[in-house]
Short mmCIF file of C-alpha atoms in Angstrom, two decimals:
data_model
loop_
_atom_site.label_atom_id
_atom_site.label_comp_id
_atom_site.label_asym_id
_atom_site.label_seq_id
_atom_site.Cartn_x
_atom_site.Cartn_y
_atom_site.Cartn_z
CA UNK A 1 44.42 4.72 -60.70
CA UNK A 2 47.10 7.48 -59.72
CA UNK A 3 47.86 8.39 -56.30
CA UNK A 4 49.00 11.33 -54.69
CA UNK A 5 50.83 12.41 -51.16
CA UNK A 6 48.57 13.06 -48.29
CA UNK A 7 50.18 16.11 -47.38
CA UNK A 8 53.73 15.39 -46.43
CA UNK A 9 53.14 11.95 -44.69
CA UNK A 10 54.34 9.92 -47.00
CA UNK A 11 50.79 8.18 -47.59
CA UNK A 12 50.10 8.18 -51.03
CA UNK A 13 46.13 7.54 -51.83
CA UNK A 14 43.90 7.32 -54.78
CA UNK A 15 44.00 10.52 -56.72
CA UNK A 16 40.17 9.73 -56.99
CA UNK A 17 38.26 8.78 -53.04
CA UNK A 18 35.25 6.91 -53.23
CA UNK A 19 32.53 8.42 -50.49
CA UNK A 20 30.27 5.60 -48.93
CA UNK A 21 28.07 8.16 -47.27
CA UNK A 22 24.88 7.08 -48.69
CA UNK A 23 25.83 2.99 -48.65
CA UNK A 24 23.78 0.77 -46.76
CA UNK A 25 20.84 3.49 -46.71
CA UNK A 26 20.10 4.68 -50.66
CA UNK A 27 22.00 2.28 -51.97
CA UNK A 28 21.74 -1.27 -51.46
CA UNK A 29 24.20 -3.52 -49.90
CA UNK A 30 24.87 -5.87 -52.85
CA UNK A 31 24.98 -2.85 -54.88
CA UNK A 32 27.31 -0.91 -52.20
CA UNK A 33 29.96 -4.55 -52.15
CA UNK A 34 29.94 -4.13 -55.94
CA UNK A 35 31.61 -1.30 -55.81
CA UNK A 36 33.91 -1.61 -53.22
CA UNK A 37 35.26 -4.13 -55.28
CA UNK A 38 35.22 -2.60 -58.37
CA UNK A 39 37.08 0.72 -56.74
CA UNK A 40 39.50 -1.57 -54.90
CA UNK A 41 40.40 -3.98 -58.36
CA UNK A 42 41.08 -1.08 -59.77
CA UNK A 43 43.52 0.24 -58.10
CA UNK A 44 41.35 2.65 -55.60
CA UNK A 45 42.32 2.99 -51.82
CA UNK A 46 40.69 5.76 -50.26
CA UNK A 47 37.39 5.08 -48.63
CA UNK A 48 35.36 8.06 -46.59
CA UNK A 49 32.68 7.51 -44.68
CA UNK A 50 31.24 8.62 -40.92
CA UNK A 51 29.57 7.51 -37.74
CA UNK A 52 26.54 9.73 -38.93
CA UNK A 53 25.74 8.54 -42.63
CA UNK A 54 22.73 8.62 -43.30
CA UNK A 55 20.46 9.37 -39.85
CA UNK A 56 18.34 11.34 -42.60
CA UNK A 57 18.37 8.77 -44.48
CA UNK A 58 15.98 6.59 -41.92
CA UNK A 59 13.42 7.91 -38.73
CA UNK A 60 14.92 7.02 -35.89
CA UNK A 61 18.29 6.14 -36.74
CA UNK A 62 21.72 8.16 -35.58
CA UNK A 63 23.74 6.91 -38.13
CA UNK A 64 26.05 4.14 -38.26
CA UNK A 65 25.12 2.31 -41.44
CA UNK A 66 27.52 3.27 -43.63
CA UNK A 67 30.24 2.17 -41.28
CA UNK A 68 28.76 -1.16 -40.81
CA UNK A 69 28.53 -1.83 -44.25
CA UNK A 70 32.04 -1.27 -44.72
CA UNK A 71 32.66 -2.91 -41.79
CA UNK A 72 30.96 -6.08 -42.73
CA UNK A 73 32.70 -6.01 -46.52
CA UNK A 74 36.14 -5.68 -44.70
CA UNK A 75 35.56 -8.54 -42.63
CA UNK A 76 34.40 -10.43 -46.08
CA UNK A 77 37.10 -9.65 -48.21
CA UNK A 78 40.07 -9.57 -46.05
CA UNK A 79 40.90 -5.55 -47.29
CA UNK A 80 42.09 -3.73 -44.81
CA UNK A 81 45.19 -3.44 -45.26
CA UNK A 82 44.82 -2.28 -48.71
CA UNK A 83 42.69 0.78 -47.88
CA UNK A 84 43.55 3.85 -46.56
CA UNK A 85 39.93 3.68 -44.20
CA UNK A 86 38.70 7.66 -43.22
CA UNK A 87 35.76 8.18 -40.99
CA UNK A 88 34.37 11.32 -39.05
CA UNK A 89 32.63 12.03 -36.04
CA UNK A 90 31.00 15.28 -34.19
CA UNK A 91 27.70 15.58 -36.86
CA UNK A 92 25.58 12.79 -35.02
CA UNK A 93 22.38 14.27 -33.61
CA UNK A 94 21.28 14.67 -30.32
CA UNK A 95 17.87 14.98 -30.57
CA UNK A 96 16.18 13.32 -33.18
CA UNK A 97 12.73 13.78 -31.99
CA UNK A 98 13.01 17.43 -32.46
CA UNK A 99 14.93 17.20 -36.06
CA UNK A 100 12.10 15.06 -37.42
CA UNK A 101 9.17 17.34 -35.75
CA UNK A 102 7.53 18.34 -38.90
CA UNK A 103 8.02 15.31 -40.70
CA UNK A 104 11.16 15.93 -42.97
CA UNK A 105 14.55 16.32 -41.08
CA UNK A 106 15.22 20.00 -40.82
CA UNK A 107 18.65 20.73 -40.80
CA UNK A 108 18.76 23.96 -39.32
CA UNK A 109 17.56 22.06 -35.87
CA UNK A 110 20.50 19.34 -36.69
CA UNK A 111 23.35 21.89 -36.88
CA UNK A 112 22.26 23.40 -33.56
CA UNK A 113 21.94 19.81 -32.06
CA UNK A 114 25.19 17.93 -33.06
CA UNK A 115 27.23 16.20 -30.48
CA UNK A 116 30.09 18.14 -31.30
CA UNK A 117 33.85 17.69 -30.85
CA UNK A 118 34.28 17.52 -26.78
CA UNK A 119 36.85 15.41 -25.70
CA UNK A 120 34.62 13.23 -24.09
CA UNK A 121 32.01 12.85 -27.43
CA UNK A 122 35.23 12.52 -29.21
CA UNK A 123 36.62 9.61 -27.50
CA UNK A 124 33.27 7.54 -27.36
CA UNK A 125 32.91 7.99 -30.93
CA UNK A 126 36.06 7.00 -32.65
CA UNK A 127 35.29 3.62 -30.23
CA UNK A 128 32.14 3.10 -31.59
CA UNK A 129 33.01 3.83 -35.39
CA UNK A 130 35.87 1.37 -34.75
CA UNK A 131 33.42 -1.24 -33.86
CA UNK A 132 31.45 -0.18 -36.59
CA UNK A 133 34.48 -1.08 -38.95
CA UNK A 134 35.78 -4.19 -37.31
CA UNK A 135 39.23 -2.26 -36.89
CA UNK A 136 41.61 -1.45 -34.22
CA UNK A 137 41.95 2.05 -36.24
CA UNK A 138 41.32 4.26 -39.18
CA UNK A 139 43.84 6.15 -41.03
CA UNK A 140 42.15 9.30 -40.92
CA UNK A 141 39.96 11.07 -38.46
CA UNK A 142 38.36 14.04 -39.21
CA UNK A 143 36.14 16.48 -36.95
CA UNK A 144 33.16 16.41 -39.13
CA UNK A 145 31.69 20.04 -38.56
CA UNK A 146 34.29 22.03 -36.65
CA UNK A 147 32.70 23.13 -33.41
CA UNK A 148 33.28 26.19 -32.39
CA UNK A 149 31.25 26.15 -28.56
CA UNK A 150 34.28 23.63 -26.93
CA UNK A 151 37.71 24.96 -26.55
CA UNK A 152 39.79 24.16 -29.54
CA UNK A 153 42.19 22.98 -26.95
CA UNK A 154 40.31 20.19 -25.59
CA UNK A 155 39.30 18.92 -29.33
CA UNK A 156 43.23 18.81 -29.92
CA UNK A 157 44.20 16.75 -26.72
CA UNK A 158 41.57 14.18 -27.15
CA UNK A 159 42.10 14.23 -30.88
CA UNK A 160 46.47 13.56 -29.78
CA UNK A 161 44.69 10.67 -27.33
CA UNK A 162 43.35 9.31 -29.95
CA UNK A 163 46.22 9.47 -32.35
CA UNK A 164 48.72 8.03 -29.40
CA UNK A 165 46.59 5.42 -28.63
CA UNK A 166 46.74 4.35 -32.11
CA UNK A 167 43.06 4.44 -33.07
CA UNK A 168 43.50 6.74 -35.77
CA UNK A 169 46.85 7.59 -37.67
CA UNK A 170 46.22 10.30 -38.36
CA UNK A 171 43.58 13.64 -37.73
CA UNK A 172 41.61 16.21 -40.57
CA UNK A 173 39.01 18.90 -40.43
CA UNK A 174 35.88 19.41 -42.58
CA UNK A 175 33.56 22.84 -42.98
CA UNK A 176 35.87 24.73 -41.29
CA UNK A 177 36.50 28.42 -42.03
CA UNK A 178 40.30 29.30 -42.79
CA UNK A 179 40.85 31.54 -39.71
CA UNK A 180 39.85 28.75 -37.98
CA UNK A 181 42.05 26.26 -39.75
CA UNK A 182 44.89 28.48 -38.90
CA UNK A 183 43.98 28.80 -35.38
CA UNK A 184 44.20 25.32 -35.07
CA UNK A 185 47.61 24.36 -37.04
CA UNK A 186 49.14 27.05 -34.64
CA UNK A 187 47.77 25.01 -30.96
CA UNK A 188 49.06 22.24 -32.43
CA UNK A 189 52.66 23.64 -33.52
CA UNK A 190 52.57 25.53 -30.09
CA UNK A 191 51.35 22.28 -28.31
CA UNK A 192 53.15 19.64 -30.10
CA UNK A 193 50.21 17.96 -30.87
CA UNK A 194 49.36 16.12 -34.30
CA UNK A 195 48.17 18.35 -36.45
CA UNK A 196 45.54 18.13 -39.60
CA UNK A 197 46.58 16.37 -42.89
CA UNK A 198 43.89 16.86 -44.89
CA UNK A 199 40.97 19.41 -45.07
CA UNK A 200 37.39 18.04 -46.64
CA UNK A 201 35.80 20.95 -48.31
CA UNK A 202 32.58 21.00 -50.82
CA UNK A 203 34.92 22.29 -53.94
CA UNK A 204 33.92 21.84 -57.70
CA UNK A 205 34.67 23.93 -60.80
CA UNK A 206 31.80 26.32 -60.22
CA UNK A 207 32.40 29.09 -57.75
CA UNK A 208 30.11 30.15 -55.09
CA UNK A 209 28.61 33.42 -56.12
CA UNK A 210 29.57 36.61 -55.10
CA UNK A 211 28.30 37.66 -51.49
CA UNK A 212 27.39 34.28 -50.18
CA UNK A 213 28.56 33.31 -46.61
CA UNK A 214 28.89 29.65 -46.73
CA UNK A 215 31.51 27.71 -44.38
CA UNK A 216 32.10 24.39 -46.32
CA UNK A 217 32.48 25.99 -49.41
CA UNK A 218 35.95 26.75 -50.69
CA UNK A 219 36.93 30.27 -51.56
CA UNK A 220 39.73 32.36 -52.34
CA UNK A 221 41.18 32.68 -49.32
CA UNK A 222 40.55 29.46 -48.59
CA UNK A 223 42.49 28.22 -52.20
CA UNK A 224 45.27 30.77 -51.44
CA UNK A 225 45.92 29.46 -47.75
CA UNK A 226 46.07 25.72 -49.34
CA UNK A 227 48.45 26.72 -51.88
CA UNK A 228 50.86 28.25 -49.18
CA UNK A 229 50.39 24.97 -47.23
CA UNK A 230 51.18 21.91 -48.93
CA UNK A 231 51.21 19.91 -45.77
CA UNK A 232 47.21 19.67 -46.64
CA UNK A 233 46.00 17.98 -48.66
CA UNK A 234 42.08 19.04 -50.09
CA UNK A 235 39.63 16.38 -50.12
CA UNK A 236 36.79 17.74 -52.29
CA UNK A 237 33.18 17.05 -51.43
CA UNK A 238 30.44 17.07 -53.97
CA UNK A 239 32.83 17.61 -56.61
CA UNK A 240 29.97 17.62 -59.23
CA UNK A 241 27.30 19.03 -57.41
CA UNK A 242 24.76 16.29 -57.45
CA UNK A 243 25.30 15.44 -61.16
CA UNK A 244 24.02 18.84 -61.94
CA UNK A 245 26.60 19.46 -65.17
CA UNK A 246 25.50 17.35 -67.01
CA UNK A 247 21.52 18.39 -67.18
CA UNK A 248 20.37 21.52 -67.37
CA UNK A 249 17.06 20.77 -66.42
CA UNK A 250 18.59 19.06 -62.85
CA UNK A 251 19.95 22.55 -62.48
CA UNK A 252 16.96 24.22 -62.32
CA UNK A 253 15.63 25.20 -58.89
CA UNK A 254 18.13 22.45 -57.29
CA UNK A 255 19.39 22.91 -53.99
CA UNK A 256 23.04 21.96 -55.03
CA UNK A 257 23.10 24.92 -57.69
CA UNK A 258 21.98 27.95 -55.48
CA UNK A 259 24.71 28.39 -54.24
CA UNK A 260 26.34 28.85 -57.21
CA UNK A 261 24.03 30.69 -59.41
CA UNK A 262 24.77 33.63 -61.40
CA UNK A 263 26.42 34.70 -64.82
CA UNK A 264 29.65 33.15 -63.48
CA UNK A 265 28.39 30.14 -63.30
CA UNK A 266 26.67 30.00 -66.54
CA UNK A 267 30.05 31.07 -68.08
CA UNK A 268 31.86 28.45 -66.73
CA UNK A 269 29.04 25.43 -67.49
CA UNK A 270 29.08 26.59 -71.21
CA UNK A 271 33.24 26.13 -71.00
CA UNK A 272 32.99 22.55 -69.21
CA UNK A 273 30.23 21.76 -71.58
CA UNK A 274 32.63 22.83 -74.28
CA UNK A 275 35.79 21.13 -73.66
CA UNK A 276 34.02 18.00 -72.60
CA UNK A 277 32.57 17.04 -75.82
CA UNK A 278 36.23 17.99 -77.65
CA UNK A 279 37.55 15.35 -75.36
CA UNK A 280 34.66 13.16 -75.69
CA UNK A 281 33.47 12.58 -72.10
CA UNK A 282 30.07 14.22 -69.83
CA UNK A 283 30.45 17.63 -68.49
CA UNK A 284 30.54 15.70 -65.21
CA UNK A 285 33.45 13.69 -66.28
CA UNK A 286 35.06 16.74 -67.44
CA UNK A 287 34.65 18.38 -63.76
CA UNK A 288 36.14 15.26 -62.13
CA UNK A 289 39.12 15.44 -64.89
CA UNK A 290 39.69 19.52 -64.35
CA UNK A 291 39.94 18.89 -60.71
CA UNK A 292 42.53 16.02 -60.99
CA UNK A 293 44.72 18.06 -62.93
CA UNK A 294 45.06 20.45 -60.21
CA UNK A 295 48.34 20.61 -58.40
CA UNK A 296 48.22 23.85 -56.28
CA UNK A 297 46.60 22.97 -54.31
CA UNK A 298 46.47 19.27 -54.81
CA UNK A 299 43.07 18.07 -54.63
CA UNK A 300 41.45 14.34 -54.29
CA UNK A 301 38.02 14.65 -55.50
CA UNK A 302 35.64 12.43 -53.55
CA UNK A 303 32.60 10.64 -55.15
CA UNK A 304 29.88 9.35 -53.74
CA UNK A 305 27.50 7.73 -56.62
CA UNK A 306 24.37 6.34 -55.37
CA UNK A 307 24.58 3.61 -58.16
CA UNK A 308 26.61 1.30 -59.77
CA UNK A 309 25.96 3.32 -63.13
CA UNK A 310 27.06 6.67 -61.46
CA UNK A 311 30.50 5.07 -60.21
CA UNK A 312 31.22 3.70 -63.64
CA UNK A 313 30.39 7.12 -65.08
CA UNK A 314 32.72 8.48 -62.99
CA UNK A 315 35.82 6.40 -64.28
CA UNK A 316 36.61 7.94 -67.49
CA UNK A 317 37.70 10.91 -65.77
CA UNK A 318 40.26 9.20 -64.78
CA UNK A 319 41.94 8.86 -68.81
CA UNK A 320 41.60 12.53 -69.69
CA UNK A 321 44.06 14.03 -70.75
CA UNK A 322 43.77 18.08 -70.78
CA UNK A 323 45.75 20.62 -72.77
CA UNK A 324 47.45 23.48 -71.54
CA UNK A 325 45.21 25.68 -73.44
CA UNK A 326 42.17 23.75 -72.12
CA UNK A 327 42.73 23.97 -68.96
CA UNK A 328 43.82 27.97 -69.18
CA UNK A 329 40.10 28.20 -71.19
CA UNK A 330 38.06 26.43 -68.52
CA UNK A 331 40.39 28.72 -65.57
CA UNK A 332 40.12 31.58 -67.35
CA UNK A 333 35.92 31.10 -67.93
CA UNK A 334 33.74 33.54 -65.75
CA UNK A 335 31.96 36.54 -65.54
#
């Protein structure tokens, strides 16, 4: 498995990160290990999780399961030093009670009830996803929904805490508008605190259609500011949309395609649809393949299969080997 430099740290991890979101919770634990190993034999390092995955997965729970999983498979195989370990915190929920009032969590009440990224929630978090993971640190710590209600500035200082006391090596940002992103790389230059390496972003080769508002999807300001800073480095979320390329039937009426819907996006599924059966692999393979070929911005896609059958389908992306005119035909694609 190839790597690639987190920004300019010097860390090089797996081209390809494997997200354990939904392990311990959907998927079982033997089920979960198997993985793990598999990713790690073959050559994977990057691991993504957070101290929230999955409260919606369970009434009653704030989260915390997928860390202890990985926690527990650390302690098993003796790994840590041969992953690069990312967590998040900020998205745990403060009042459950009131997310699960009509039965289903409704996320609309979550966003407006997550802990957020005070200095003081900040601080009691990293300690508990620490002792989650049976480590004295991660290597990356991301604010999991940037909060926008506490001063920036008081994020950033605990966020440095953190970093000098050598709980996390180093700090990223997820569904975060650009103007926000800036603001932020400037307190730290101006502050001389440490500033993000990576940015987490739901990216894939469909693009959102036109008029949507949506802060964790990537745009093209948010591509363009990315490709004038290579000191981040573009984690991609949901990098095939739930599976939805390869079914057209998943794709109808699914949550993961609204956002994308329109004659753009049927353009561009009949091009990935093309070019994956010249090179012999699932439109979703393709997708994973077409984003690891991207170098400006460089971009780590991050899976999260719920089975062992979705991680293995995942893997031939890996081999693909794109033309030049390929890839200008599937760039090019769009109404």
């Amino acid at each position: 498995m190839k790597t690639v430099e987190l920004g300019r740290t010097g860390e090089q991890i797996s081209r390809l990160a494997l997200g354990c979101m939904i392990m311990g919770t959907v998927t079982p634990e033997d089920e979960a290990v198997t993985m793990l190993d598999r990713y790690v034999e073959a050559g994977g390092n990057f691991l993504d999780t957070a101290d929230c995955y999955c409260w919606w997965e369970r009434r009653g729970s704030y989260g915390g399961e997928s860390e202890e999983l990985i926690g527990r498979w650390l302690a098993r195989t003796g790994r840590r030093d041969d992953v690069f370990l990312a967590t998040k915190g900020s998205a745990v929920v403060r009042d459950l009670d009131a997310v699960w009032a009509g039965g289903r969590p409704n996320w609309d009440v979550a966003y407006r009830t997550f802990v957020g990224a005070g200095a003081k929630t900040l601080r009691e978090a990293i300690d508990g996803s620490l002792r989650r993971l049976g480590t004295d640190h991660v290597d990356l710590y991301y604010v999991h929904v940037d909060d926008r209600t506490t001063p920036l500035a008081e994020t950033l200082e605990a966020l440095a805490g953190i970093v000098q006391a050598g709980k996390a090596r180093y700090i990223g940002w997820s569904n975060v508008r650009t103007w926000r992103l800036e603001r932020i790389r400037q307190l730290c230059a101006q502050h001389g605190r440490p500033a993000p390496v990576a940015l987490q972003q739901q990216h894939s080769y469909l693009r959102r259609r036109a008029g949507l508002r949506h802060v964790s999807i990537v745009d093209d300001e948010q591509l363009d500011y990315l490709q004038a800073h290579d000191d981040l480095t573009l984690v991609a979320y949901s990098p095939i949309l739930k599976g939805i390329y390869d079914d057209p039937d998943k794709r109808k009426g699914h949550g993961a395609m609204e956002p994308y819907q329109g004659p753009d996006a049927d353009a561009r599924l009949a091009a990935a649809a093309e070019v994956a059966a010249e090179v012999g692999v699932s439109p979703n393979a393709l997708v994973l393949a077409w984003l690891l070929h991207q170098n400006s911005p460089t971009i780590a896609p991050l899976i999260g299969p719920r089975t062992l059958q979705q991680y293995e389908a995942a893997l031939p992306a890996l081999e693909v080997k794109l033309t030049d005119e390929q890839l200008t035909r599937l760039d090019t694609a769009g109404a």
